[in-house]
Coordinates of C-alpha atoms in Angstrom, one line a residue:
M1 CA 74.3 7.8 59.6
A2 CA 71.8 6.3 57.2
A3 CA 71.6 9.7 55.3
K4 CA 75.4 9.6 54.9
Q5 CA 75.4 6.0 53.6
R6 CA 72.6 6.9 51.1
Q7 CA 74.7 10.0 49.9
K8 CA 77.8 7.7 49.6
L9 CA 75.8 5.1 47.6
T10 CA 74.3 7.9 45.3
A11 CA 77.8 9.2 44.6
M12 CA 79.1 5.7 43.9
E13 CA 76.2 5.1 41.5
T14 CA 76.9 8.3 39.7
E15 CA 80.6 7.4 39.4
T16 CA 79.7 4.0 38.1
A17 CA 77.3 5.4 35.5
A18 CA 79.9 7.8 34.3
A19 CA 82.5 5.1 34.2
A20 CA 80.1 2.8 32.2
E21 CA 79.4 5.7 29.8
T22 CA 83.2 6.3 29.3
A23 CA 83.8 2.5 28.9
T24 CA 81.0 2.3 26.4
M25 CA 82.4 5.2 24.3
D26 CA 85.9 3.7 24.6
V27 CA 84.8 0.2 23.5
I28 CA 82.6 1.1 20.4
G29 CA 83.8 4.6 19.6
E30 CA 81.7 7.7 19.1
D31 CA 81.4 7.3 15.3
L32 CA 80.0 3.8 15.6
L33 CA 77.6 4.9 18.5
H34 CA 76.4 7.8 16.3
N35 CA 75.7 5.2 13.5
I36 CA 73.8 2.9 15.8
L37 CA 71.7 5.7 17.3
S38 CA 70.9 7.2 13.9
R39 CA 69.3 3.9 12.9
L40 CA 66.9 3.7 15.8
P41 CA 63.1 4.3 15.3
A42 CA 61.9 7.7 16.4
E43 CA 60.3 6.5 19.7
S44 CA 63.3 4.3 20.6
C45 CA 65.6 7.2 19.9
A46 CA 63.6 9.4 22.3
S47 CA 64.0 6.8 25.0
A48 CA 67.7 6.4 24.3
A49 CA 68.3 10.1 24.8
C50 CA 67.5 9.6 28.4
V51 CA 70.2 6.9 29.0
C52 CA 73.1 9.1 29.5
R53 CA 74.6 12.5 28.7
S54 CA 76.7 11.4 25.8
W55 CA 73.8 9.6 24.1
N56 CA 71.7 12.7 24.7
L57 CA 74.2 14.9 23.0
I58 CA 74.5 12.6 20.0
I59 CA 70.7 12.3 19.6
N60 CA 70.1 16.0 20.0
G61 CA 72.7 16.5 17.2
L62 CA 70.8 14.1 15.0
L63 CA 67.4 15.8 15.7
T64 CA 68.7 19.2 14.7
L65 CA 69.5 18.1 11.2
P66 CA 66.9 18.7 8.4
N67 CA 64.5 15.8 7.9
L68 CA 61.7 15.1 5.6
S69 CA 60.3 11.6 5.9
S70 CA 57.6 10.2 3.7
A71 CA 56.0 6.8 2.9
L72 CA 52.9 5.5 1.1
S73 CA 50.9 2.3 1.7
C74 CA 48.2 0.8 -0.6
H75 CA 46.9 -1.5 2.2
P76 CA 43.2 -2.0 1.6
C77 CA 42.4 -1.4 5.2
L78 CA 42.7 2.2 6.5
Q79 CA 44.1 1.1 9.8
G80 CA 46.7 -1.1 8.1
A81 CA 47.6 1.6 5.6
V82 CA 48.1 4.3 8.3
D83 CA 50.2 1.9 10.4
E84 CA 52.4 0.9 7.5
A85 CA 53.0 4.5 6.4
V86 CA 53.5 6.0 9.9
D87 CA 55.8 3.2 11.0
K88 CA 58.0 3.8 8.0
V89 CA 58.3 7.6 8.5
L90 CA 59.1 7.0 12.2
A91 CA 61.6 4.3 11.4
R92 CA 64.5 6.8 11.9
P93 CA 65.0 9.6 14.4
I94 CA 62.9 12.7 13.7
R95 CA 61.4 15.5 15.7
P96 CA 58.2 16.2 13.8
Q97 CA 57.2 19.8 13.3
F98 CA 54.2 19.0 11.0
V99 CA 52.4 16.0 9.4
I100 CA 50.7 16.1 6.0
A101 CA 48.7 13.0 5.0
S102 CA 46.7 12.2 1.8
I103 CA 44.2 9.4 1.5
G104 CA 42.3 7.6 -1.2
P105 CA 38.6 8.6 -1.8
S106 CA 37.4 5.2 -0.5
F107 CA 38.7 5.9 3.0
D108 CA 36.8 7.9 5.6
L109 CA 38.4 11.3 6.1
E110 CA 37.6 11.8 9.8
E111 CA 38.6 8.3 10.7
A112 CA 41.9 8.7 8.9
Q113 CA 42.6 12.0 10.7
C114 CA 41.9 10.4 14.1
L115 CA 44.1 7.4 13.3
I116 CA 47.0 9.6 12.2
S117 CA 46.6 12.0 15.1
D118 CA 46.8 9.1 17.6
R119 CA 50.4 8.4 16.4
F120 CA 51.6 12.0 17.0
S121 CA 51.6 14.6 19.7
S122 CA 48.5 16.9 20.0
E123 CA 51.0 19.8 19.7
I124 CA 51.9 18.9 16.2
P125 CA 49.9 20.5 13.2
I126 CA 48.4 17.7 11.1
I127 CA 46.6 18.1 7.8
T128 CA 44.8 15.1 6.2
S129 CA 43.2 15.5 2.8
I130 CA 41.5 13.3 0.2
S131 CA 43.5 13.4 -3.1
C132 CA 43.3 12.1 -6.6
G133 CA 46.5 10.1 -6.3
I134 CA 49.8 9.9 -4.5
F135 CA 53.5 9.7 -5.2
G136 CA 56.2 8.5 -2.9
Q137 CA 58.3 5.7 -1.4
D138 CA 56.4 2.5 -0.8
A139 CA 56.5 1.5 2.8
N140 CA 57.1 -2.2 2.0
T141 CA 59.2 -2.2 -1.1
N142 CA 61.1 1.1 -0.7
E143 CA 60.5 1.7 -4.4
F144 CA 59.1 5.0 -5.7
E145 CA 55.5 4.5 -6.7
E146 CA 52.9 6.6 -8.6
V147 CA 49.4 5.7 -7.6
Q148 CA 46.6 7.3 -9.5
W149 CA 42.9 7.1 -8.7
D150 CA 40.0 8.2 -10.8
T151 CA 36.2 8.4 -10.2
W152 CA 35.2 8.8 -13.8
E153 CA 33.7 5.6 -15.1
D154 CA 35.2 6.1 -18.6
N155 CA 38.7 5.7 -17.0
K156 CA 37.9 2.9 -14.6
A157 CA 38.7 0.2 -17.1
H158 CA 42.1 1.7 -18.0
E159 CA 45.1 -0.2 -16.8
N160 CA 46.9 2.9 -15.5
F161 CA 44.1 3.6 -13.0
R162 CA 43.6 1.5 -9.8
D163 CA 40.3 -0.2 -9.4
E164 CA 40.5 0.4 -5.7
D165 CA 40.6 4.0 -4.5
D166 CA 42.5 3.2 -1.4
G167 CA 46.0 4.2 -0.1
V168 CA 47.7 6.6 2.4
L169 CA 50.7 8.9 2.0
V170 CA 52.2 10.4 5.2
T171 CA 54.8 13.1 5.2
V172 CA 56.5 14.3 8.4
G173 CA 59.0 17.1 8.5
F174 CA 61.5 18.9 10.6
L175 CA 63.0 22.0 9.1
P176 CA 65.8 23.6 11.1
G177 CA 65.7 27.3 11.4
L178 CA 62.0 27.5 10.8
T179 CA 58.9 27.6 13.0
V180 CA 55.6 26.0 11.8
D181 CA 52.1 27.3 12.5
L182 CA 48.7 26.3 11.2
I183 CA 46.4 29.2 10.1
P184 CA 42.8 28.4 9.1
L185 CA 40.7 30.4 6.7
K186 CA 37.3 30.7 8.5
K187 CA 34.0 31.0 6.7
T188 CA 31.0 32.5 8.2
R189 CA 28.7 34.4 5.8
G190 CA 31.6 34.7 3.5
L191 CA 35.4 34.0 3.4
M192 CA 37.3 36.0 6.0
T193 CA 40.1 36.6 3.7
E194 CA 41.4 39.8 5.3
N195 CA 41.6 38.2 8.7
F196 CA 43.4 35.2 7.1
V197 CA 46.1 37.2 5.4
R198 CA 46.5 39.4 8.5
S199 CA 46.8 36.4 10.8
I200 CA 49.5 35.0 8.5
R201 CA 51.4 38.3 8.4
E202 CA 51.1 38.9 12.2
R203 CA 52.1 35.4 13.1
S204 CA 55.2 35.5 10.8
F205 CA 56.3 38.9 12.1
S206 CA 55.9 37.8 15.7
R207 CA 58.1 34.8 15.0
S208 CA 60.7 36.3 12.7
G209 CA 60.2 40.0 12.3
S210 CA 59.7 39.4 8.5
S211 CA 57.5 37.9 5.9
P212 CA 56.9 34.1 5.8
M213 CA 59.5 31.9 4.3
G214 CA 56.8 29.7 2.9
I215 CA 53.1 28.7 3.0
L216 CA 51.6 25.3 2.2
L217 CA 47.9 25.9 1.4
F218 CA 45.0 23.5 1.1
S219 CA 41.6 24.7 0.1
D220 CA 38.2 23.1 0.0
E221 CA 37.0 22.1 -3.5
D222 CA 33.7 23.8 -3.0
I223 CA 35.1 27.4 -2.6
D224 CA 36.6 29.8 -5.1
I225 CA 40.1 30.2 -3.8
K226 CA 41.2 32.7 -6.5
P227 CA 40.4 35.9 -4.6
V228 CA 42.3 34.6 -1.6
L229 CA 45.3 33.8 -3.7
A230 CA 45.2 37.2 -5.3
K231 CA 45.3 38.7 -1.8
L232 CA 48.2 36.5 -0.8
D233 CA 50.0 37.2 -4.0
Y234 CA 49.8 40.9 -3.5
A235 CA 50.5 40.8 0.3
F236 CA 53.7 38.8 0.0
S237 CA 56.6 39.0 -2.4
S238 CA 57.9 36.2 -4.6
E239 CA 60.4 35.4 -1.9
T240 CA 57.6 33.8 0.0
A241 CA 57.0 30.3 -1.5
I242 CA 53.3 29.6 -1.7
V243 CA 52.3 26.2 -3.1
G244 CA 49.5 23.7 -2.4
D245 CA 46.3 22.0 -3.4
A246 CA 43.3 24.1 -4.4
G247 CA 40.6 21.4 -4.7
S248 CA 40.4 18.8 -1.9
K249 CA 38.5 17.8 1.2
F250 CA 40.6 18.1 4.3
L251 CA 40.6 18.1 8.1
Y252 CA 43.3 19.3 10.4
Q253 CA 44.7 19.4 14.0
D254 CA 46.0 22.8 14.7
G255 CA 48.8 21.8 17.0
K256 CA 47.3 23.5 20.0
A257 CA 46.5 21.7 23.3
I258 CA 43.2 20.0 23.1
S259 CA 40.6 21.1 25.6
P260 CA 37.3 19.2 26.4
S261 CA 35.4 21.8 24.3
N262 CA 37.6 21.3 21.2
S263 CA 37.2 18.5 18.6
R264 CA 40.2 16.5 17.7
V265 CA 39.6 17.4 14.1
S266 CA 38.5 20.7 12.5
S267 CA 37.6 21.9 9.1
S268 CA 37.5 25.3 7.4
A269 CA 37.4 26.9 3.9
A270 CA 41.2 26.6 3.6
V271 CA 44.2 26.0 5.9
A272 CA 47.8 27.2 5.7
L273 CA 50.9 25.7 7.1
L274 CA 53.0 28.7 7.8
F275 CA 56.8 28.5 7.8
S276 CA 58.6 31.5 9.4
R277 CA 62.3 32.1 10.1
D278 CA 63.2 31.2 13.7
T279 CA 65.0 34.2 15.2
G280 CA 65.4 32.2 18.5
K281 CA 67.0 29.1 17.0
P282 CA 69.8 27.7 19.1
P283 CA 73.5 27.9 18.1
G284 CA 74.6 25.4 15.6
V285 CA 71.4 25.4 13.6
G286 CA 71.6 26.4 9.9
E287 CA 69.0 27.7 7.4
T288 CA 66.3 25.9 5.4
Q289 CA 65.4 27.4 2.1
F290 CA 62.5 26.7 -0.4
H291 CA 62.8 26.7 -4.2
V292 CA 59.6 26.7 -6.3
M293 CA 59.5 25.4 -9.9
L294 CA 56.6 24.9 -12.3
S295 CA 56.0 22.6 -15.2
T296 CA 53.2 23.9 -17.4
G297 CA 50.9 21.7 -19.4
V298 CA 48.6 24.1 -21.4
S299 CA 49.3 25.8 -24.8
P300 CA 47.7 29.0 -26.1
I301 CA 45.6 28.7 -29.2
G302 CA 43.8 31.2 -31.4
P303 CA 43.8 35.0 -31.2
K304 CA 43.4 37.2 -28.1
Y305 CA 39.8 38.2 -27.3
K306 CA 38.2 41.0 -25.3
A307 CA 35.2 40.0 -23.2
V308 CA 32.0 42.0 -23.6
Y309 CA 28.4 41.7 -22.3
V310 CA 29.7 39.7 -19.3
K311 CA 27.2 38.4 -16.8
A312 CA 27.7 36.0 -13.9
V313 CA 25.2 33.1 -13.6
S314 CA 24.9 32.5 -9.9
H315 CA 22.8 29.3 -9.9
D316 CA 25.5 27.2 -11.6
N317 CA 28.6 29.2 -10.7
S318 CA 29.4 30.2 -14.3
T319 CA 29.9 33.3 -16.4
R320 CA 28.4 34.0 -19.8
L321 CA 30.0 36.4 -22.3
M322 CA 30.5 37.5 -25.8
A323 CA 33.8 38.7 -27.3
T324 CA 35.6 40.8 -29.9
T325 CA 39.1 40.7 -31.4
D326 CA 41.4 43.4 -32.9
E327 CA 40.3 42.1 -36.4
I328 CA 36.6 41.5 -35.6
D329 CA 34.7 44.5 -34.1
F330 CA 31.3 42.9 -33.8
N331 CA 30.2 40.8 -30.8
M332 CA 30.8 37.1 -31.4
D333 CA 28.5 34.5 -29.8
G334 CA 29.8 31.2 -28.3
E335 CA 29.6 29.1 -31.4
T336 CA 31.4 31.7 -33.6
I337 CA 34.2 31.9 -31.0
L338 CA 34.6 28.2 -30.4
D339 CA 34.3 26.7 -33.9
P340 CA 37.6 28.0 -35.3
I341 CA 39.4 27.0 -32.1
Y342 CA 38.2 23.4 -32.4
D343 CA 38.9 23.4 -36.1
E344 CA 42.5 24.4 -35.4
L345 CA 42.8 21.5 -32.9
G346 CA 41.3 19.1 -35.4
D347 CA 38.5 18.3 -32.9
H348 CA 35.3 18.2 -34.8
T349 CA 33.4 16.7 -32.0
H350 CA 34.2 19.5 -29.6
S351 CA 35.3 17.0 -26.9
R352 CA 38.7 18.6 -26.0
T353 CA 38.9 20.4 -22.7
L354 CA 39.5 24.1 -23.1
Y355 CA 40.4 26.8 -20.7
V356 CA 40.3 30.6 -21.1
G357 CA 43.3 32.3 -19.6
V358 CA 42.0 35.7 -18.5
T359 CA 44.3 38.6 -18.0
K360 CA 42.9 40.9 -15.4
M361 CA 44.0 44.3 -14.3
R362 CA 42.8 44.9 -10.8
K363 CA 43.4 47.4 -8.1
C364 CA 44.7 45.6 -5.0
T365 CA 44.8 46.8 -1.5
S366 CA 46.3 45.5 1.7
R367 CA 46.7 46.9 5.1
H368 CA 50.5 46.8 5.0
V369 CA 51.0 47.4 1.3
D370 CA 50.3 50.5 -0.8
T371 CA 47.3 50.3 -3.1
N372 CA 48.4 49.4 -6.6
W373 CA 47.2 48.0 -10.0
I374 CA 48.5 44.5 -10.9
F375 CA 48.0 42.2 -13.8
M376 CA 46.7 38.7 -12.9
R377 CA 46.3 35.6 -15.0
E378 CA 43.4 33.2 -14.1
F379 CA 42.3 30.1 -15.9
Q380 CA 38.7 29.1 -16.2
M381 CA 37.3 26.0 -17.8
V382 CA 35.1 26.4 -20.9
L383 CA 31.7 24.8 -20.3
R384 CA 30.0 25.3 -23.7
G385 CA 29.1 27.8 -26.4
D386 CA 25.8 28.5 -28.1
Y387 CA 24.3 30.9 -30.7
E388 CA 24.2 33.6 -27.9
Y389 CA 27.1 33.2 -25.4
L390 CA 30.3 31.5 -24.4
Y391 CA 30.0 29.9 -20.9
V392 CA 32.9 29.4 -18.6
H393 CA 33.2 28.0 -15.1
G394 CA 33.4 30.4 -12.2
D395 CA 33.1 34.2 -12.0
G396 CA 35.4 37.2 -11.7
I397 CA 35.6 38.1 -15.3
K398 CA 34.7 41.8 -16.2
S399 CA 33.9 43.4 -19.4
Y400 CA 37.0 44.4 -21.5
D401 CA 39.2 41.8 -19.7
S402 CA 41.3 40.1 -22.4
F403 CA 41.6 36.4 -22.7
Q404 CA 43.0 33.6 -24.8
F405 CA 42.1 29.9 -25.2
Y406 CA 44.4 27.2 -23.8
H407 CA 44.4 23.5 -24.3
A408 CA 46.2 20.6 -22.6
N409 CA 49.4 19.6 -24.5
S410 CA 51.4 16.6 -23.4
D411 CA 54.4 17.4 -25.6
L412 CA 54.6 20.8 -24.0
A413 CA 54.3 19.2 -20.5
R414 CA 57.1 16.8 -21.2
A415 CA 59.3 19.6 -22.6
S416 CA 58.4 21.7 -19.5
C417 CA 59.4 18.8 -17.2
N418 CA 62.8 18.7 -19.0
N419 CA 63.2 22.5 -18.4
V420 CA 62.4 21.9 -14.7
S421 CA 65.0 19.2 -14.6
N422 CA 67.6 21.5 -16.1
K423 CA 66.8 24.1 -13.5
M424 CA 67.2 21.5 -10.7
K425 CA 70.5 20.5 -12.3
L426 CA 71.7 24.2 -12.0
L427 CA 70.5 24.3 -8.4
K428 CA 72.3 21.1 -7.7
Q429 CA 75.5 22.5 -9.2
D430 CA 75.2 25.7 -7.2
L431 CA 74.5 23.9 -4.0
N432 CA 77.4 21.4 -4.5
H433 CA 80.0 24.1 -4.6
L434 CA 81.6 24.9 -1.2
T435 CA 80.6 28.4 -0.3
D436 CA 82.6 31.0 1.6
D437 CA 80.6 32.3 4.5
H438 CA 81.2 35.9 5.5
S439 CA 84.0 36.5 7.9
N440 CA 82.9 36.3 11.5
S441 CA 83.8 38.9 14.2
N442 CA 87.2 37.2 14.6
G443 CA 88.0 37.3 10.9
N444 CA 87.7 33.6 10.5
I445 CA 86.0 31.9 7.6
G446 CA 83.9 28.8 7.5
M447 CA 83.5 26.6 4.4
Q448 CA 80.0 25.0 4.2
K449 CA 78.2 22.9 1.7
K450 CA 74.5 23.3 1.0
S451 CA 72.4 20.4 0.1
V452 CA 68.8 19.4 -1.0
F453 CA 67.3 17.1 1.6
G454 CA 63.7 16.8 0.3
G455 CA 60.9 17.9 -2.0
M456 CA 57.2 17.9 -2.5
M457 CA 55.1 17.9 -5.6
F458 CA 51.5 18.9 -6.5
A459 CA 50.5 17.6 -9.9
C460 CA 47.3 18.0 -11.9
Y461 CA 45.1 14.9 -11.7
G462 CA 44.9 15.0 -15.5
R463 CA 48.6 14.2 -15.9
G464 CA 50.3 11.0 -14.9
K465 CA 50.7 7.6 -16.6
L466 CA 47.6 8.0 -18.8
Y467 CA 48.6 11.4 -20.0
F468 CA 52.2 10.7 -20.7
G469 CA 52.0 7.0 -21.6
E470 CA 54.6 6.1 -18.9
P471 CA 55.0 6.5 -15.2
N472 CA 57.0 9.0 -13.1
V473 CA 57.4 11.7 -15.8
D474 CA 56.5 14.4 -13.4
A475 CA 58.7 13.0 -10.6
S476 CA 61.7 12.4 -12.8
P477 CA 63.3 15.9 -12.5
F478 CA 63.7 15.5 -8.8
L479 CA 64.4 11.8 -8.7
E480 CA 67.2 12.1 -11.3
N481 CA 68.8 15.2 -9.8
F482 CA 68.5 14.4 -6.1
P483 CA 68.5 10.6 -5.7
G484 CA 68.2 9.5 -2.1
A485 CA 66.5 12.7 -1.0
T486 CA 62.9 12.3 0.2
F487 CA 60.3 13.1 -2.4
S488 CA 56.5 12.8 -2.3
G489 CA 53.4 14.4 -3.7
T490 CA 49.8 14.3 -4.7
Y491 CA 47.5 14.6 -7.7
C492 CA 45.4 17.7 -7.3
N493 CA 42.4 19.5 -8.8
G494 CA 44.1 22.9 -9.0
E495 CA 47.8 23.4 -8.4
I496 CA 48.9 26.5 -6.3
A497 CA 52.2 28.2 -7.1
H498 CA 52.6 31.9 -6.4
G499 CA 55.0 33.9 -8.5
D500 CA 55.8 35.8 -11.6
F501 CA 55.4 33.1 -14.3
S502 CA 56.1 34.3 -17.8
L503 CA 55.7 30.7 -19.1
Y504 CA 52.2 31.5 -20.3
E505 CA 53.2 34.6 -22.4
N506 CA 54.4 32.6 -25.4
G507 CA 57.2 35.0 -26.1
S508 CA 55.1 38.1 -25.8
K509 CA 56.5 41.0 -23.7
E510 CA 53.0 42.4 -23.1
H511 CA 52.2 42.2 -19.4
S512 CA 55.4 40.3 -18.9
S513 CA 55.0 40.6 -15.1
T514 CA 51.6 39.1 -15.1
R515 CA 51.0 37.1 -11.9
C516 CA 49.5 33.7 -11.8
S517 CA 48.8 31.6 -8.6
L518 CA 46.4 28.9 -9.7
H519 CA 47.4 26.7 -12.6
E520 CA 45.8 24.0 -14.9
F521 CA 47.5 20.8 -16.1
S522 CA 50.6 21.8 -14.3
T523 CA 53.0 20.3 -11.8
V524 CA 54.4 22.4 -8.9
Y525 CA 57.7 21.5 -7.2
L526 CA 58.8 22.6 -3.8
V527 CA 62.5 21.8 -3.3
M528 CA 64.0 22.1 0.2
S529 CA 67.7 22.9 0.8
Y530 CA 69.8 23.3 3.9
T531 CA 72.8 25.5 4.6
P532 CA 74.7 24.4 7.8
P533 CA 75.9 27.2 10.1
A534 CA 79.3 28.7 9.6
V535 CA 82.2 26.9 11.3
P536 CA 84.9 29.2 12.5
Q537 CA 88.3 28.2 11.5
L538 CA 91.1 28.7 14.0

């Protein structure tokens, strides 16, 4: 008898809950309820999804939409800065797939990684790095801010640099139709580059049966990432977006369950956030796409040279060389090479920073790609020149490699930003058109609109307010074309963008397919767009 009464009460409670749900929907309407739930903080939204079936359906719909949320805080206390930034990015519903954080050099990296990890699930990949500056929406004012730090004493007194090297930028993302994995580049006696590239390829193929959609790469400032980038560049086509920061200090949480033997934070020579197409995505989920653009900031100057008598100097990670040109067939020393370059620049004190852009023809091999010869462009900073040799930073130059000098040029950088803005304008026009999806099996056609929902930027630390004389020049192409979309970025010491960039060829068709993955005085833009699924029309 008691059991029957309990069953009767349970049935009545279920009917009451259903009636209350219907009454709630009838009173406020589905559109208004959708509006209310979309404004809840992420944690409150997760709790609200458990209230009733109709709320759960609305919230699941919200959480399947593309979402990139970012905020920065310049609070002088690390705990305060992390709390302000994370509270802001979680102020609206989001189902985080990954977290990227950048901190000022005055903050402790391991403490920052732990504080940020405490706010998210241990199953979410998290990368925290020390940067030279941050861009993004201020957590308190909602205004877009450009915060630049500098450790050089000569720049400390300049009004465009902050006296305090504190601040935190947190970016959280959910990208429909993509899976996210974290792949570290391990270092034992040397860089395990082959294993790194193979892990990326195998993980992507296990997820999607194809090459990656994109790779966000962060490398330690103390390693030479160029050989790794060359392998990645050869292993994956230009359809795979590869961008990132080549010179930082970072820690990460790999998104795997933490066991007692695992630390909450890990480090490696480099780490990649891998984005693969999700072949198992549920119905009603569209496609996320990446668009990479580059603003250059260096101009060629002087003739083209050919390197001779090249020798790597291991104790200071440099290379010494002599050079010839088509017009000069004797071996020139460093002073003979540099003097006319500085004269052309009008720099009689030899204080301008110069780079050599080296064009290398190398045989590349990969387990899944046929061996082939490719042309690569690599930039190396000029250290000095004397009566014997020219000295450049790093190694990898071989005898008879051709090179040309490059120098930072703010006018070119500004013009290049304008070119990027025009490309974004064309992208916007293309995405704003209603596109006809292919007919489905019933012959019906759906009309869908693509849109840009977010973007990220990696800018050279030498650019910014001091370089251009005004703020937000690098950010302006995105902010002007996609107002309201989330946008954030960092100042870097080496900007990664993989692709076939003819921007450095200066009109020459020679080696027009030269590859370049690591840039100087540049800004790299990663624009994210979303195409909703086709909607059958009856």
